[in-house]
C-alpha cells in the first residue's frame, strides 16, 4: 500500500460500470407523462432569421409545444461570465447550431420529426471562421492581455540566435460518451428538480432560476455522475438544462432533453483553436534569453469561458522553463463557430504548443537537439514565472532527471539515429515534453468548497460535497480521504449525489482542483466530528489529555494503545449523549491572489510537474506512424488513490496525443463543422496508444493538497504534445531541410504531404502536356 493510501485502491464506480448498473440522467426511471425536447437551431453561421414558420411542426404527431425566445418568463440569458448569450436566439444568428426553438413532443422521435418541418426566412452575412481574420477586423472579446517580465526588446539585441515563426493548433471535440442531457421535473408550486449532466450544478441552478424567473432556492439540481465531461460540461451543460427546465415550467410536465451525437458535435463549443506568432532569442549555449509570443484565440461566437482560458494560456506560455525576458500577448477573437469552452488544460496546452514550436525552431537553427535546449532552461527553485509567482518545491528538473535516469534519453536518441542510418522507408523520432501546470482556478474566488457529513447511528457515513463524479474518480478519492480523516473503513462511507440543496453555491468541478477543494472541506468536517468525539471519549474515560486520543482503523487509541472504544461504540454514545453526528465545513485555498492591473500575483496553490519522452516510427512512404513509447516521470505528491491517478495519467495522455495527431476539427468557410460525426472525426484507440507506456512517480509530499496529494486531472494531457514533436523529429530525419510548418494535428495525411511536398510541387510545376501535341496523346494512350 502506498503511504497515503487508505483502504482498497479502486475506483468505487468500477463495479457498477462493468455491470452496466451505473445511472446517468436518462437511466433514472421515467416519471409518468414525461415529454421530450429537441432543439431547432441555425443552419447558417451568421445572419438573422425572420418569419419562423412553426405551423406544420405544431400539427405533427405527438407535438405538444414549440418554445421560442418570446415564451421565456424570466431573462433570456445564460452567459456564464459576460451577458452575451441568449438561451434562444431572438433573431440574430452567430453560428451554425445556434439554438432557435425547443420542440417538445411525446417522444424523442416525434420531436425530431417535427423539427424537420420548421422553416424560417434567413438573411445571411459573411462568416468569419479564423482567429486572425477576426483579430484583423478588430472583433475582439474583452481586452487583450499581456504578461511581461524583464525587457525583451533589449534582450533580443544581445542574442546569438533569434528565430521567428508561427504555430497553429486546432480545436478538439470533447467526445464525452454521454452527450449533453438533462431532465427537469416539476415538484410542487413553481419548484423544479433538475437532473443534469453538468460539472457545475450551481451554474445550472443559477441560470435556470434566472431564465424561469424564480428565486434560486426554487430550483434543485441533482447530479449522479457524468459519462465524461472534460470541460465540455463546465458551463455548456447549463444551456440544455435550462431548456428542459423552461419547457418543464411552461408545460408543467417533466421534460427530458438528450442531444443526439451529431447535434452535440454541431451545437457545442470545443477546445479553442489558437494561432501564435513567436520570436525566441538564445545564446550560443542554448540558453533562452528572450521569448515573445502573440496568441490569437478562436473564441467562437460568444464569450463563454474564453477570457479565463486566454488567461491560462498566458500563465502557461513559458511552460516549465525559466526565461528572464518575456512578453506574451493574447487576444480572444470572435468568430462564427460555436462558442469554444473549457477543455482539459484550459488554454494551457495551446500556450505550451507555441513555446515548444519556438524552441524546436531554435534547436534546428543552432544545430542542437530540442532536448538540450529544454533541459538547459528548466525552471529551478525560486525562479519567477512571468506573472510574478515563484517556483516553490520546483520539480521541473527533478522529474526530467528521474525520467532520464529511468529511461535514458541519450540512449533513446542514439537508438533512433542508428535505426535511421539503416532505413529510408522508415524513420524514428524522439522528443521530450516537460510540463508545468498551475493548480487552482485562475479566478481566485472559485477556489472554495464545502462538505456535509452525516454519521448514522449504525456507524455508516454519508458524505456530500460539491464534487461531481465525471469518471475522474473524485468520489473514490473522497471516500479514501474521509475514511482516513475519520479513522474508519472505506466500507462505511457513501458519497451522495451532488445536490444544490445539500451544498450551496458550489464552484464547478474543474481546474483539476475538485479533490483538493472538496477533499479539503471533507477533512475539516471530519475533524469537527472527531473533535466532538474526542472530547466525549475523554470525558467518558475520565482523562484530561484528550489530545492523546486518536481514531484509527475503527479503533480509539489512547497514547497509542487500544482502548475498549471502537467507532460503533463512539457513535452510539454520541447519539445517546445528544452530540451532533453531523458536520458541515468550508474550505478556501489559502494564500492565493492575482492582480489583473499589474498582471502579477500568486494565482496557484502549487504547480504539477513532469516530463515525458516519446519514441515514434514514421512510415515515410505512407505518412503513417506508430507511437512506440511514452516514458514519463510524473510528480504525483503522496497519492490518496494511486489507481485513480494512473487512470488519469493514461487517459490524459491519450487525449493529448489525440489532439496533437489524429483529431482534426474542420470548419468550412461558411462556418459549417465538416467533421461532425465519428466517421469524419478520428480519435485514438487502444491500438494507437504507445505500445510501451512507462510511468515513474515522484511521491514527495505536497503540503498544499489533502494528505500531501497533488491534483492530477489535467496536467498529463500536455505530455501528448511530445508525440507531435517526436513525429516531426522523424520527419526531419527523412528531410533535413524541408519547411515543416508547426500546425497541429499532425495527421498521417499531413505527414505524407509535408514529407513529399517538394516532389509534389515539382510535379505541379512541370509543364502541362499540350493536348494537341502527339507526345501527349501517346502518353495518354500508353496509360
Ligand atoms: N477524467 C474523466 N474520466 N472524465 C472527465 O470528464 N475531466 C478532466 C479530468 N479528467 C475528466 C477526467 C478535466 S477537464 C478536469 S478539470 C478534471 O478531470 C476534473 O476533475 P478533478 O478536479 O477531480 O481532477
Ligand atoms: N480552470 C478551469 N475552469 C475555470 C478556471 C480554470 O482555471 N477558471 C475559471 N474556470
Ligand atoms: Mo477542466 S477543462 O477544468 O473541466
mmCIF file of N, CA and C in Angstrom, residues 39-44 48-49 52 54 66-70 87-93 97-102 118 120 122 243:
data_model
loop_
_atom_site.group_PDB
_atom_site.id
_atom_site.type_symbol
_atom_site.label_atom_id
_atom_site.label_comp_id
_atom_site.label_asym_id
_atom_site.label_seq_id
_atom_site.Cartn_x
_atom_site.Cartn_y
_atom_site.Cartn_z
ATOM 1 N N UNK A 39 -33.825 20.368 -30.146
ATOM 2 C CA UNK A 39 -33.540 21.767 -30.445
ATOM 3 C C UNK A 39 -33.519 22.039 -31.943
ATOM 4 N N UNK A 40 -34.252 23.064 -32.336
ATOM 5 C CA UNK A 40 -34.164 23.574 -33.709
ATOM 6 C C UNK A 40 -33.122 24.683 -33.702
ATOM 7 N N UNK A 41 -32.121 24.554 -34.572
ATOM 8 C CA UNK A 41 -31.017 25.505 -34.493
ATOM 9 C C UNK A 41 -30.660 26.074 -35.859
ATOM 10 N N UNK A 42 -29.781 27.059 -35.835
ATOM 11 C CA UNK A 42 -29.467 27.797 -37.057
ATOM 12 C C UNK A 42 -28.709 26.967 -38.091
ATOM 13 N N UNK A 43 -29.175 27.007 -39.327
ATOM 14 C CA UNK A 43 -28.419 26.355 -40.400
ATOM 15 C C UNK A 43 -27.346 27.279 -40.983
ATOM 16 N N UNK A 44 -27.351 28.549 -40.576
ATOM 17 C CA UNK A 44 -26.340 29.480 -41.110
ATOM 18 C C UNK A 44 -25.435 29.971 -39.981
ATOM 19 N N UNK A 48 -29.505 36.465 -39.756
ATOM 20 C CA UNK A 48 -30.736 36.611 -38.968
ATOM 21 C C UNK A 48 -31.769 35.606 -39.444
ATOM 22 N N UNK A 49 -32.728 35.339 -38.582
ATOM 23 C CA UNK A 49 -33.914 34.633 -39.071
ATOM 24 C C UNK A 49 -35.120 35.535 -38.843
ATOM 25 N N UNK A 52 -40.491 32.893 -38.564
ATOM 26 C CA UNK A 52 -40.360 31.490 -38.176
ATOM 27 C C UNK A 52 -41.683 30.776 -38.433
ATOM 28 N N UNK A 54 -43.895 27.706 -37.801
ATOM 29 C CA UNK A 54 -43.989 26.573 -36.892
ATOM 30 C C UNK A 54 -45.233 25.724 -37.141
ATOM 31 N N UNK A 66 -43.944 24.263 -29.143
ATOM 32 C CA UNK A 66 -42.642 24.711 -29.627
ATOM 33 C C UNK A 66 -42.345 26.036 -28.930
ATOM 34 N N UNK A 67 -41.221 26.053 -28.222
ATOM 35 C CA UNK A 67 -40.909 27.204 -27.363
ATOM 36 C C UNK A 67 -39.847 28.069 -28.026
ATOM 37 N N UNK A 68 -40.101 29.376 -28.062
ATOM 38 C CA UNK A 68 -39.111 30.310 -28.626
ATOM 39 C C UNK A 68 -38.762 31.367 -27.583
ATOM 40 N N UNK A 69 -37.864 32.254 -27.960
ATOM 41 C CA UNK A 69 -37.394 33.286 -27.027
ATOM 42 C C UNK A 69 -38.562 34.074 -26.410
ATOM 43 N N UNK A 70 -39.618 34.299 -27.210
ATOM 44 C CA UNK A 70 -40.762 35.080 -26.715
ATOM 45 C C UNK A 70 -41.459 34.442 -25.522
ATOM 46 N N UNK A 87 -30.415 32.367 -24.276
ATOM 47 C CA UNK A 87 -30.657 30.915 -24.315
ATOM 48 C C UNK A 87 -31.185 30.528 -25.699
ATOM 49 N N UNK A 88 -32.144 31.318 -26.197
ATOM 50 C CA UNK A 88 -32.702 31.093 -27.532
ATOM 51 C C UNK A 88 -32.550 32.387 -28.323
ATOM 52 N N UNK A 89 -32.162 32.245 -29.573
ATOM 53 C CA UNK A 89 -31.924 33.443 -30.378
ATOM 54 C C UNK A 89 -33.197 34.268 -30.559
ATOM 55 N N UNK A 90 -33.032 35.588 -30.508
ATOM 56 C CA UNK A 90 -34.170 36.489 -30.739
ATOM 57 C C UNK A 90 -34.175 36.989 -32.171
ATOM 58 N N UNK A 91 -33.310 36.470 -32.998
ATOM 59 C CA UNK A 91 -33.264 36.884 -34.403
ATOM 60 C C UNK A 91 -31.845 36.802 -34.944
ATOM 61 N N UNK A 92 -30.912 37.306 -34.147
ATOM 62 C CA UNK A 92 -29.522 37.300 -34.582
ATOM 63 C C UNK A 92 -28.942 35.881 -34.485
ATOM 64 N N UNK A 93 -28.208 35.496 -35.519
ATOM 65 C CA UNK A 93 -27.600 34.155 -35.516
ATOM 66 C C UNK A 93 -26.092 34.298 -35.677
ATOM 67 N N UNK A 97 -25.869 25.981 -35.648
ATOM 68 C CA UNK A 97 -26.190 25.249 -34.431
ATOM 69 C C UNK A 97 -26.660 26.174 -33.315
ATOM 70 N N UNK A 98 -26.751 27.465 -33.592
ATOM 71 C CA UNK A 98 -27.248 28.452 -32.624
ATOM 72 C C UNK A 98 -28.724 28.134 -32.328
ATOM 73 N N UNK A 99 -29.075 27.802 -31.071
ATOM 74 C CA UNK A 99 -30.446 27.380 -30.769
ATOM 75 C C UNK A 99 -31.492 28.469 -31.036
ATOM 76 N N UNK A 100 -32.584 28.055 -31.689
ATOM 77 C CA UNK A 100 -33.664 28.985 -32.017
ATOM 78 C C UNK A 100 -34.964 28.602 -31.290
ATOM 79 N N UNK A 101 -35.275 27.309 -31.284
ATOM 80 C CA UNK A 101 -36.551 26.891 -30.683
ATOM 81 C C UNK A 101 -36.421 25.504 -30.059
ATOM 82 N N UNK A 102 -37.289 25.255 -29.082
ATOM 83 C CA UNK A 102 -37.320 23.947 -28.422
ATOM 84 C C UNK A 102 -38.603 23.245 -28.839
ATOM 85 N N UNK A 118 -39.933 22.600 -39.458
ATOM 86 C CA UNK A 118 -39.838 24.037 -39.167
ATOM 87 C C UNK A 118 -39.088 24.735 -40.300
ATOM 88 N N UNK A 120 -37.884 28.920 -41.799
ATOM 89 C CA UNK A 120 -37.778 30.348 -41.497
ATOM 90 C C UNK A 120 -37.149 31.041 -42.693
ATOM 91 N N UNK A 122 -34.101 33.222 -43.807
ATOM 92 C CA UNK A 122 -32.773 33.552 -43.289
ATOM 93 C C UNK A 122 -32.099 34.619 -44.145
ATOM 94 N N UNK A 243 -33.030 24.662 -20.900
ATOM 95 C CA UNK A 243 -34.094 24.415 -21.881
ATOM 96 C C UNK A 243 -35.091 23.401 -21.341
#
